[in-house]
Coordinates of C-alpha atoms in Angstrom, one line a residue:
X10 CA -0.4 -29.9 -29.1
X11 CA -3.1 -31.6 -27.4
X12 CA -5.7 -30.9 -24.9
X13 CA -4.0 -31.9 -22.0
X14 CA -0.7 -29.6 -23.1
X15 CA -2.9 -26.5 -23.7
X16 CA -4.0 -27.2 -20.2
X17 CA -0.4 -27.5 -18.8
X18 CA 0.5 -24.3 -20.3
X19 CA -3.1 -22.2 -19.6
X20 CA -1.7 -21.5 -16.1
X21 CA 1.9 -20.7 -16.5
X22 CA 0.6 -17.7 -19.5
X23 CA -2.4 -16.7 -16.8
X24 CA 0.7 -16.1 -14.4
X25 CA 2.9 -14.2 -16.6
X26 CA -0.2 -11.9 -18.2
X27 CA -1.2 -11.2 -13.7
X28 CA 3.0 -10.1 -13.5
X29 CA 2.6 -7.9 -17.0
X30 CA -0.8 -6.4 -15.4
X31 CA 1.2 -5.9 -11.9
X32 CA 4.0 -4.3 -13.7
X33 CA 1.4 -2.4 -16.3
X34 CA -0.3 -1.0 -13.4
X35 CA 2.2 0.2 -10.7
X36 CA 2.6 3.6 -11.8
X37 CA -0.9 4.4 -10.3
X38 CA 0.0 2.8 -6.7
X39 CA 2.9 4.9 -7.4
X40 CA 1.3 8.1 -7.7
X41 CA -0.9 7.7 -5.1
X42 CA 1.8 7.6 -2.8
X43 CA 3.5 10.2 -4.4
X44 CA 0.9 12.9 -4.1
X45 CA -1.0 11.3 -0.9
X46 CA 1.4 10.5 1.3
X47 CA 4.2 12.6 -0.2
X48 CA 7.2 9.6 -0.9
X49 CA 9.0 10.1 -3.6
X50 CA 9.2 7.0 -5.9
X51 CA 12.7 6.5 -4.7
X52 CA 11.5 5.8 -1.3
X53 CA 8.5 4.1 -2.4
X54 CA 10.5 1.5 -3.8
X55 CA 12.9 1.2 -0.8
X56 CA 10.3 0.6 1.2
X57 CA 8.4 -1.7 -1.0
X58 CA 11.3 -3.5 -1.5
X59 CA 12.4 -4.2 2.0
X60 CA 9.2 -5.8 2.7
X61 CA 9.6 -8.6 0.3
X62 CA 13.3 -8.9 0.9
X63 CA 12.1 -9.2 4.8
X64 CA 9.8 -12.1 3.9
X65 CA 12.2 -14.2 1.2
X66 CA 15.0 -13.5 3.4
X67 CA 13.0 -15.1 6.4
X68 CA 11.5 -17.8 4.5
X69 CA 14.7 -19.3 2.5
X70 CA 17.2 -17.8 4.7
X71 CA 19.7 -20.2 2.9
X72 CA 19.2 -17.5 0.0
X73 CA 21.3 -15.0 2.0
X74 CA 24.7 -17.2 1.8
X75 CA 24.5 -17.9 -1.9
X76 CA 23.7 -14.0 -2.5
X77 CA 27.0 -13.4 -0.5
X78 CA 29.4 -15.7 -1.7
X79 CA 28.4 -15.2 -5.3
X80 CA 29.2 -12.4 -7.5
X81 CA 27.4 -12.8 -10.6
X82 CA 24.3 -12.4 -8.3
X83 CA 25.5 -8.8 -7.4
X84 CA 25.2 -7.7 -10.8
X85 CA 22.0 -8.9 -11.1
X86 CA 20.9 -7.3 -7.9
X87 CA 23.1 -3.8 -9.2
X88 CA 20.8 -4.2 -12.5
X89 CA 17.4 -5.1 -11.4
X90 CA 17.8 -2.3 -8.4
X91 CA 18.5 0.6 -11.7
X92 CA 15.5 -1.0 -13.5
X93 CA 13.5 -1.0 -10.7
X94 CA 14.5 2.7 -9.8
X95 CA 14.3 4.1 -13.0
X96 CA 10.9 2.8 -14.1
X97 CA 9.5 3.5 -10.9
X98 CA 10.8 7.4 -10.7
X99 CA 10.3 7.9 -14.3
X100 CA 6.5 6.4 -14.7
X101 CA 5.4 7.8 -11.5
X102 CA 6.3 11.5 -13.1
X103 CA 6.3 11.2 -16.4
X104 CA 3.9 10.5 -19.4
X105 CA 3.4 6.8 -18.5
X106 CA 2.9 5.8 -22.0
X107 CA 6.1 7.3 -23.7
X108 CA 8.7 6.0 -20.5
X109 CA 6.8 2.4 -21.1
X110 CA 7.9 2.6 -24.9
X111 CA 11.4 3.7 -24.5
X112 CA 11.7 1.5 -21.3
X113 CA 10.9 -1.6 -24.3
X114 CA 14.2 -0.6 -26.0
X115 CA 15.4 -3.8 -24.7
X116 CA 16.1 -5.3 -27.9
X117 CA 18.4 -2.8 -28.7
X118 CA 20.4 -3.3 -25.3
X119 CA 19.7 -6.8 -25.5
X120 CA 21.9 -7.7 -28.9
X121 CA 24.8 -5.8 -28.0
X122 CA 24.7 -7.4 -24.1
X123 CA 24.2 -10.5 -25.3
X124 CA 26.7 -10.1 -27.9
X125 CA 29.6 -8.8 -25.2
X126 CA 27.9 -11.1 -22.2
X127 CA 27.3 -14.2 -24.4
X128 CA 29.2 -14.8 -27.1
X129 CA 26.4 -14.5 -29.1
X130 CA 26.7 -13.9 -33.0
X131 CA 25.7 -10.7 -34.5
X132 CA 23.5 -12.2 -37.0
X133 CA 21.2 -9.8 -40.2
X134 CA 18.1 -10.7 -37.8
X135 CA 19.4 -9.1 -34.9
X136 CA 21.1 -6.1 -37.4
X137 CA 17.1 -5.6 -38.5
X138 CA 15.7 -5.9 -34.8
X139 CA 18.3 -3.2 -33.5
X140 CA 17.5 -1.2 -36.8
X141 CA 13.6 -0.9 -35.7
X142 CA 14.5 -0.5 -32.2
X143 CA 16.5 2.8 -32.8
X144 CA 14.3 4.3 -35.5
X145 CA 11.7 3.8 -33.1
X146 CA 13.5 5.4 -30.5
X147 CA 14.6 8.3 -32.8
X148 CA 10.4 9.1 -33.5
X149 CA 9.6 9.0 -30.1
X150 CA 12.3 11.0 -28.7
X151 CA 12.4 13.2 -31.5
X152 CA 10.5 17.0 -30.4
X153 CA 7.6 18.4 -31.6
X154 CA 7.8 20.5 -34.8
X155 CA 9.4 24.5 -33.7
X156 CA 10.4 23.5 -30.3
X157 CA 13.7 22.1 -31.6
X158 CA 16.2 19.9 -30.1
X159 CA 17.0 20.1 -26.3
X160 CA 18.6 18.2 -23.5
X161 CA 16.8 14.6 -22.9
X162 CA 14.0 15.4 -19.9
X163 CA 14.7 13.2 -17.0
X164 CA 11.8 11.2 -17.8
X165 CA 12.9 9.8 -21.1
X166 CA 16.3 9.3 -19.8
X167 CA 14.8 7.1 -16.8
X168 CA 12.8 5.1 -19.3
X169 CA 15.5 4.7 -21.5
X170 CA 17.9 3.7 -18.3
X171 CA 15.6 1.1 -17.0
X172 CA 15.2 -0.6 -20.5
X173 CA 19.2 -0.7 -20.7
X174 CA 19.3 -2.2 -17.1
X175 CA 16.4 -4.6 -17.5
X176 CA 17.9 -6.1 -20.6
X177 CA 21.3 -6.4 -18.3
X178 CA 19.2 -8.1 -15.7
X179 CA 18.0 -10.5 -18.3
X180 CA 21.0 -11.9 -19.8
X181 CA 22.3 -12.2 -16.1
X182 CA 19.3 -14.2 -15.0
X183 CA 20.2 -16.5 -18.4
X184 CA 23.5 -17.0 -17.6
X185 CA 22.8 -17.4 -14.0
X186 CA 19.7 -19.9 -14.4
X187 CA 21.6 -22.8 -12.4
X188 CA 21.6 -20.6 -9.3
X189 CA 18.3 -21.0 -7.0
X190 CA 15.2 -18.5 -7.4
X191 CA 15.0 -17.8 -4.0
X192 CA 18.6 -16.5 -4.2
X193 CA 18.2 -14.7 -7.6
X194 CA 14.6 -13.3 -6.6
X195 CA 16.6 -12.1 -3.0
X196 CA 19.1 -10.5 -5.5
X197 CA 16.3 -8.5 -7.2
X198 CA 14.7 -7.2 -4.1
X199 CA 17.8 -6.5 -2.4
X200 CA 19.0 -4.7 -5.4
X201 CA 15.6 -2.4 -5.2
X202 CA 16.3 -1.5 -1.8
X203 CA 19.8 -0.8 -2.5
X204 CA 20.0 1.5 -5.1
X205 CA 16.7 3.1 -4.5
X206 CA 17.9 4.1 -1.1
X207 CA 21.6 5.0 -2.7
X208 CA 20.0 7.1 -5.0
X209 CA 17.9 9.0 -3.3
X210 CA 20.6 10.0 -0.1
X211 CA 22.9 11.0 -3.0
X212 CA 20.5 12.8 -4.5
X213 CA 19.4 15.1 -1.5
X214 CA 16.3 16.5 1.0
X215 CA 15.7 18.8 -1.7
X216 CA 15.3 16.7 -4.8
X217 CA 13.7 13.5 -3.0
X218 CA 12.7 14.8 0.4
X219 CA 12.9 12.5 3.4
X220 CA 9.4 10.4 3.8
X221 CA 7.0 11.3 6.4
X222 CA 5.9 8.6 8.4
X223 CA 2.7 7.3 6.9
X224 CA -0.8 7.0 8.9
X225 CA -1.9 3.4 9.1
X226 CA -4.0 3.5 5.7
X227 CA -1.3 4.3 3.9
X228 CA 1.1 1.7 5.6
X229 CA -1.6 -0.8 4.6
X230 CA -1.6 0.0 0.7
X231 CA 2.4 0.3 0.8
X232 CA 1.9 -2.9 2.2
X233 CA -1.0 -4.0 0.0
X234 CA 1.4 -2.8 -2.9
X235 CA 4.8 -5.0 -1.6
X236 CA 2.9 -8.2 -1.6
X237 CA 1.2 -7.1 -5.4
X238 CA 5.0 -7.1 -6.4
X239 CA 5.9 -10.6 -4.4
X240 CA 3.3 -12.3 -6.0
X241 CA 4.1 -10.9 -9.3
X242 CA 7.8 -11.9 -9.2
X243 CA 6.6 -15.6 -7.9
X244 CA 4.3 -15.6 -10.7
X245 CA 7.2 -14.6 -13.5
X246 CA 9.3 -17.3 -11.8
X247 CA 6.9 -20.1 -12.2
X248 CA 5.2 -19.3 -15.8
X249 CA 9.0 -18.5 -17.2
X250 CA 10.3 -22.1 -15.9
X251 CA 7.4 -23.5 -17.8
X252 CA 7.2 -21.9 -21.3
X253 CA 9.6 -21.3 -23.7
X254 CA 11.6 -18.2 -23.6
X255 CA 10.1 -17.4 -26.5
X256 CA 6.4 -17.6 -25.6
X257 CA 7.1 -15.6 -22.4
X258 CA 8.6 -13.0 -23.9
X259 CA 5.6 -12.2 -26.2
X260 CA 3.3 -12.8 -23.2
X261 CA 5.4 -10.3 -20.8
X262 CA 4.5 -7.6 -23.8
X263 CA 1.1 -7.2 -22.9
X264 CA 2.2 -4.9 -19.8
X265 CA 2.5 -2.2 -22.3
X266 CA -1.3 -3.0 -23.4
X267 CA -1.9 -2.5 -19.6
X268 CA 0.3 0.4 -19.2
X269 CA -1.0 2.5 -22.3
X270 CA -4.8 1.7 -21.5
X271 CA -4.5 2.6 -17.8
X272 CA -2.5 5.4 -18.4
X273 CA -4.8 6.6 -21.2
X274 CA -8.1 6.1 -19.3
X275 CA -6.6 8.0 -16.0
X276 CA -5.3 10.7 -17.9
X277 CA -1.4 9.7 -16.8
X278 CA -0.3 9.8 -20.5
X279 CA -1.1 10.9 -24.3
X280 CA -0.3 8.8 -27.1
X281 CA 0.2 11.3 -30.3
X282 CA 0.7 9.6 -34.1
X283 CA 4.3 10.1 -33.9
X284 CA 4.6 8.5 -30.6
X285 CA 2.1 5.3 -32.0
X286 CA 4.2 4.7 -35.2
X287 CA 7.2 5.2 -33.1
X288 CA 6.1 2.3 -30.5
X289 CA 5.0 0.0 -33.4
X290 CA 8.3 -0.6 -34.2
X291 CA 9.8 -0.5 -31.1
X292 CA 7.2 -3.5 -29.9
X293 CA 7.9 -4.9 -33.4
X294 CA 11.5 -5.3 -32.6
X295 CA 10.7 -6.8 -29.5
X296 CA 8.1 -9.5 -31.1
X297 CA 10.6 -10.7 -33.8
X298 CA 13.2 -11.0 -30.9
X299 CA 10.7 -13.3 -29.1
X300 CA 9.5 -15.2 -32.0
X301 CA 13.3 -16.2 -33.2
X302 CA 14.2 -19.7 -33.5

C-alpha cells in the first residue's frame, strides 16, 4: 500500500475511531441528564432521537417513502431502536464497564443470525469465536464468591439485549446495503424514537417518570448531545463505505477502550480480574471475527 492509499484511508479510520469515542462516551451525557434534569434514559433517547429524525427527515425527505414501502427497513429500525434503548438504559445505570463487555457479545449473536439470516456456513472458526464469546460471558456474569447464583440484574440483561439487537441490526444493514443511507440512517433514528418512547409508556410514571420540561441549558446539551450522535452516525456511514468490513470492525472496537477509561477515571465503573480475563475473550472473539478472510 502506498503513500497515497494510507492517505485515502487516514480519514475514513479518523471517522470511525470520532463514532467509537461518541458511542464510548455517551453514558456520561447520559447521566447528566439523568440526575440533572431528571429524564430517564428512555426519554433521553426519544428525545435525542427525534431531533436527528427531524433533520434527515427534512433534509432527504425522499427517505420517508422508501422507509414506508419497505419492510426489511422496519426490522432494522425495530433492531437499532432495542440496541439503542438498551445500551442507553443500561450504561446510564449500571457499571459502564461490565454492560460495555456483555453488550460486545455480538459475535455470539452474530454466527447464529448470520447463520439463520444469511445462509452462512457454520464453519470450526466461527465454532471457536462463539466458544470464547460464551466463556467470556459465563466469567463476567458469573457472581462473586458466597453471594451465589441469583436472577440476572437488569443491567446485565440490557447489555446483553442490546449486543443481541445490535448484531440483528448489523446483518440487516448487510443484507440491506443496496437501500439508500439516508433511508437506512432514517430507519435507525426512527427506530430510537419508537421503541424508546414504547418502552417507557408501557413501562409506567412509576418506573420511568414522565420528563420535566427542561430549562434552556439543559435543552442546549440535549441538543448539543442529538447532533454528537448525527455526526457520529454520518461519520460510521462514510468510513464503513470506505474500508473493508474487516478493518472497520476492529476500528469500531476501540469504543470499549473509550468506554472503560472514561468510565474508570469518573468512577462510573470497576473492572475486577475476573471481569478483565472475562472481556479479553470476549474482545478476542470479536477481533478474530473481524480479522477473518
Amino acid at each position: 500500500m502506498g503513500p497515497r492509499s494510507n492517505a485515502a484511508a487516514l480519514w475514513p479510520a479518523l471517522a470511525l475511531v470520532g463514532n467509537a469515542f461518541v458511542w464510548g462516551v455517551s453514558w456520561w451525557p447520559f447521566r447528566q441528564l439523568h440526575e440533572g434534569a431528571g429524564w430517564h434514559p428512555l426519554w433521553t433517547t426519544a428525545a435525542v432521537y427525534a431531533l436527528a429524525v427531524a433533520v434527515i427527515g427534512a433534509t432527504r425527505p425522499a427517505a420517508w417513502r422508501e422507509l414506508a414501502r419497505t419492510p426489511a427497513l422496519w426490522a432494522i429500525l425495530l433492531a437499532s431502536g432495542t440496541t439503542n434503548a438498551a445500551f442507553n438504559w443500561g450504561v446510564t445505570v449500571g457499571d459502564v464497564v461490565r454492560v460495555v463487555l456483555l453488550f460486545y457479545l455480538m459475535p455470539l449473536w452474530a454466527v447464529l443470525l448470520a447463520r439463520w439470516l444469511l445462509h452462512e456456513p457454520l464453519t470450526r472458526a466461527a465454532a471457536l469465536r462463539v466458544a470464547m464469546a460464551l466463556g467470556g460471558a459465563l466469567i463476567v456474569l458469573w457472581p462473586e464468591p458466597g453471594t451465589g447464583l441469583g436472577p440476572l440484574r437488569l443491567t446485565d440483561a440490557l447489555g446483553l439485549v442490546g449486543g443481541f439487537s445490535f448484531a440483528l441490526n448489523n446483518v440487516m444493514l448487510r443484507r440491506e446495503a443496496h437501500r439508500s443511507e439516508p433511508a437506512r440512517a432514517l430507519a435507525m433514528f426512527v427506530g430510537g424514537v419508537a421503541v424508546a418512547t414504547a418502552v417507557a409508556l408501557a413501562l409506567g410514571g412509576q418506573q420511568v417518570p414522565a420528563p420535566a420540561w427542561p430549562g434552556a441549558g439543559w435543552a442546549l446539551f440535549g441538543g448539543a448531545l442529538a447532533a454528537a450522535f448525527l455526526l457520529s452516525n454520518l461519520a460510521l456511514q462514510y468510513g464503513a463505505a470506505r474500508l473493508p468490513a474487516n478493518a472497520t470492525a476492529v476500528i469500531m472496537l476501540t469504543e470499549v477502550v473509550f468506554a472503560t477509561a472514561s468510565a474508570l477515571w469518573l468512577g462510573a465503573g470497576t473492572l475486577t480480574p475476573a471481569l478483565a480475563v472475562g472481556g479479553l475473550l470476549i474482545l478476542g472473539a470479536a477481533v478474530l471475527a473481524s480479522v477473518r478472510p
